[in-house]
GROMACS .gro file of C-alpha atoms in nm:
model
  175
    1MET     CA    1  -6.113   0.097  10.715
    2ASN     CA    2  -6.033  -0.120  10.415
    3LYS     CA    3  -6.068   0.142  10.148
    4ASP     CA    4  -5.755   0.286   9.981
    5ILE     CA    5  -5.695   0.660  10.002
    6ILE     CA    6  -5.553   0.789   9.677
    7ILE     CA    7  -5.379   1.128   9.677
    8LYS     CA    8  -5.247   1.308   9.370
    9PRO     CA    9  -4.958   1.519   9.504
   10LYS     CA   10  -4.849   1.851   9.355
   11PHE     CA   11  -4.486   1.940   9.398
   12VAL     CA   12  -4.476   2.312   9.485
   13VAL     CA   13  -4.122   2.454   9.535
   14LYS     CA   14  -4.227   2.693   9.812
   15ASP     CA   15  -4.386   2.418  10.022
   16TYR     CA   16  -4.101   2.171   9.970
   17PHE     CA   17  -3.848   2.449  10.046
   18LEU     CA   18  -4.018   2.508  10.384
   19VAL     CA   19  -4.026   2.136  10.454
   20ASN     CA   20  -3.656   2.101  10.366
   21LEU     CA   21  -3.568   2.396  10.589
   22ASN     CA   22  -3.755   2.222  10.870
   23LEU     CA   23  -3.572   1.892  10.802
   24TYR     CA   24  -3.231   2.054  10.777
   25ALA     CA   25  -3.293   2.250  11.099
   26LYS     CA   26  -3.326   1.917  11.280
   27MET     CA   27  -2.976   1.814  11.175
   28PRO     CA   28  -2.716   1.903  11.440
   29VAL     CA   29  -2.439   1.938  11.179
   30ILE     CA   30  -2.627   2.232  11.022
   31TRP     CA   31  -2.606   2.424  11.348
   32LEU     CA   32  -2.240   2.354  11.393
   33LEU     CA   33  -2.113   2.606  11.132
   34PRO     CA   34  -2.306   2.908  11.269
   35LEU     CA   35  -2.209   2.820  11.627
   36ILE     CA   36  -1.842   2.797  11.532
   37LEU     CA   37  -1.871   3.132  11.352
   38VAL     CA   38  -2.038   3.294  11.656
   39TYR     CA   39  -1.749   3.176  11.865
   40LEU     CA   40  -1.477   3.283  11.623
   41LEU     CA   41  -1.629   3.610  11.516
   42VAL     CA   42  -1.802   3.739  11.826
   43ILE     CA   43  -1.715   3.565  12.152
   44LYS     CA   44  -1.341   3.523  12.084
   45ASP     CA   45  -1.302   3.886  11.978
   46TYR     CA   46  -1.500   4.009  12.276
   47LEU     CA   47  -1.286   3.807  12.518
   48GLU     CA   48  -0.968   3.938  12.350
   49MET     CA   49  -1.096   4.297  12.384
   50GLN     CA   50  -1.149   4.244  12.755
   51SER     CA   51  -0.790   4.132  12.826
   52LYS     CA   52  -0.545   4.379  12.989
   53ASP     CA   53  -0.278   4.371  12.718
   54TYR     CA   54  -0.520   4.422  12.428
   55ILE     CA   55  -0.406   4.667  12.159
   56SER     CA   56  -0.699   4.831  11.988
   57ARG     CA   57  -0.746   4.806  11.611
   58PRO     CA   58  -0.933   5.032  11.370
   59SER     CA   59  -1.192   4.756  11.313
   60ASP     CA   60  -1.291   4.774  11.686
   61ASP     CA   61  -1.528   5.056  11.601
   62LEU     CA   62  -1.725   4.816  11.381
   63PHE     CA   63  -1.736   4.543  11.650
   64PRO     CA   64  -1.979   4.358  11.658
   65TYR     CA   65  -2.151   4.487  11.345
   66LEU     CA   66  -1.902   4.335  11.104
   67GLN     CA   67  -1.908   3.998  11.277
   68ILE     CA   68  -2.288   3.989  11.293
   69GLY     CA   69  -2.302   4.084  10.925
   70VAL     CA   70  -2.070   3.795  10.830
   71LEU     CA   71  -2.279   3.555  11.042
   72LEU     CA   72  -2.605   3.672  10.878
   73LEU     CA   73  -2.445   3.637  10.535
   74VAL     CA   74  -2.344   3.278  10.607
   75ILE     CA   75  -2.692   3.192  10.729
   76ALA     CA   76  -2.847   3.357  10.423
   77ILE     CA   77  -2.614   3.155  10.196
   78MET     CA   78  -2.714   2.833  10.381
   79ILE     CA   79  -3.082   2.912  10.328
   80TYR     CA   80  -3.024   2.993   9.964
   81PHE     CA   81  -2.853   2.660   9.906
   82VAL     CA   82  -3.147   2.477  10.066
   83TYR     CA   83  -3.381   2.666   9.829
   84TYR     CA   84  -3.156   2.602   9.528
   85SER     CA   85  -3.119   2.232   9.601
   86THR     CA   86  -3.496   2.195   9.658
   87LYS     CA   87  -3.577   2.372   9.334
   88ARG     CA   88  -3.320   2.169   9.140
   89MET     CA   89  -3.452   1.844   9.295
   90LEU     CA   90  -3.809   1.925   9.193
   91THR     CA   91  -3.727   2.044   8.840
   92ASN     CA   92  -3.462   1.786   8.747
   93ASN     CA   93  -3.626   1.471   8.884
   94PRO     CA   94  -3.779   1.287   8.583
   95ARG     CA   95  -4.016   1.094   8.811
   96LEU     CA   96  -4.187   1.412   8.920
   97ILE     CA   97  -4.293   1.480   8.562
   98GLU     CA   98  -4.497   1.160   8.566
   99ASP     CA   99  -4.851   1.121   8.693
  100ILE     CA  100  -4.782   1.022   9.056
  101HIS     CA  101  -5.028   0.894   9.312
  102TYR     CA  102  -4.989   0.803   9.677
  103ILE     CA  103  -5.205   0.507   9.774
  104LEU     CA  104  -5.253   0.467  10.145
  105ASN     CA  105  -5.412   0.170  10.319
  106LEU     CA  106  -5.384  -0.018  10.647
  107ASP     CA  107  -5.065  -0.200  10.534
  108SER     CA  108  -4.860   0.057  10.350
  109ILE     CA  109  -4.806   0.376  10.156
  110THR     CA  110  -4.744   0.320   9.785
  111GLU     CA  111  -4.586   0.585   9.562
  112LYS     CA  112  -4.698   0.497   9.212
  113GLY     CA  113  -4.590   0.661   8.888
  114GLU     CA  114  -4.593   0.562   8.525
  115SER     CA  115  -4.247   0.402   8.540
  116PHE     CA  116  -4.212   0.309   8.907
  117GLU     CA  117  -4.389   0.185   9.217
  118MET     CA  118  -4.245   0.209   9.567
  119LYS     CA  119  -4.409   0.062   9.873
  120HIS     CA  120  -4.334   0.177  10.230
  121PHE     CA  121  -4.483  -0.036  10.506
  122TRP     CA  122  -4.620   0.141  10.815
  123LYS     CA  123  -4.402  -0.070  11.041
  124ASP     CA  124  -4.096   0.088  10.876
  125VAL     CA  125  -4.222   0.449  10.910
  126PHE     CA  126  -4.025   0.649  11.164
  127LYS     CA  127  -4.310   0.887  11.259
  128ILE     CA  128  -4.594   1.101  11.124
  129GLU     CA  129  -4.613   1.470  11.198
  130GLU     CA  130  -4.886   1.719  11.113
  131LYS     CA  131  -4.791   2.080  11.033
  132GLU     CA  132  -5.013   2.372  10.945
  133LYS     CA  133  -5.013   2.307  10.570
  134TRP     CA  134  -4.896   1.946  10.532
  135TYR     CA  135  -4.841   1.603  10.683
  136LEU     CA  136  -4.492   1.462  10.701
  137ILE     CA  137  -4.450   1.086  10.692
  138TYR     CA  138  -4.093   1.030  10.807
  139LEU     CA  139  -3.944   0.730  10.626
  140GLN     CA  140  -3.617   0.798  10.802
  141LYS     CA  141  -3.516   1.052  11.069
  142THR     CA  142  -3.440   1.324  10.811
  143ARG     CA  143  -3.633   1.200  10.506
  144ALA     CA  144  -4.003   1.257  10.485
  145LEU     CA  145  -4.285   1.196  10.240
  146VAL     CA  146  -4.485   1.520  10.215
  147ILE     CA  147  -4.860   1.518  10.180
  148ARG     CA  148  -4.991   1.872  10.141
  149LYS     CA  149  -5.333   1.935  10.293
  150GLU     CA  150  -5.426   2.110   9.965
  151ASP     CA  151  -5.371   1.777   9.781
  152PHE     CA  152  -5.669   1.613   9.952
  153GLU     CA  153  -5.971   1.604   9.721
  154SER     CA  154  -6.211   1.684  10.009
  155LYS     CA  155  -6.232   1.727  10.382
  156GLU     CA  156  -6.377   1.377  10.400
  157GLN     CA  157  -6.062   1.235  10.235
  158GLU     CA  158  -5.842   1.421  10.483
  159LEU     CA  159  -6.061   1.291  10.769
  160ALA     CA  160  -6.026   0.937  10.633
  161PHE     CA  161  -5.647   0.990  10.621
  162ARG     CA  162  -5.640   1.107  10.980
  163THR     CA  163  -5.852   0.809  11.085
  164LEU     CA  164  -5.612   0.577  10.905
  165ILE     CA  165  -5.296   0.718  11.065
  166GLU     CA  166  -5.464   0.724  11.408
  167SER     CA  167  -5.542   0.351  11.369
  168ILE     CA  168  -5.186   0.244  11.286
  169ASN     CA  169  -4.910   0.182  11.539
  170VAL     CA  170  -4.666   0.461  11.447
  171LYS     CA  171  -4.528   0.745  11.653
  172LYS     CA  172  -4.739   1.051  11.558
  173LYS     CA  173  -4.768   1.417  11.638
  174LEU     CA  174  -5.107   1.546  11.518
  175LYS     CA  175  -5.276   1.877  11.584
   0.00000   0.00000   0.00000
């Protein structure tokens, strides 16, 4: 396989939002805030209510509805910020306006635009993961290059891509 595979990516907010949600979900720090909130809002109050010298409050009638509502609101805000930052990244990045191509061969992945060219060698790639609608080429543990399956010109090109990534020595998770 000596032929280069050239892919013209399209940057669709919905797809990149889902990818970013997936990447953020893998970060332990992201789970820390909801877990702390569950403890502070639900478990702590429940334990206090079970103690012998507990004095009831008017808000006890709303327990745990109010606490669960606050937790859901915080999670919704976190998801909104992921969406907002993804949309802002895709609309404000001047490089994404350019005509960009990914060139893949046995040695490397090259991101080539009109004003830039970045080369990532396969030996430096963390792992490759296939999802239902895209391939993720992890350049770092939480940073991935996204190749949407829709961006392949044909099934033959996708098959050539799969053959290429199966032939390289990188950790992979393919379907």
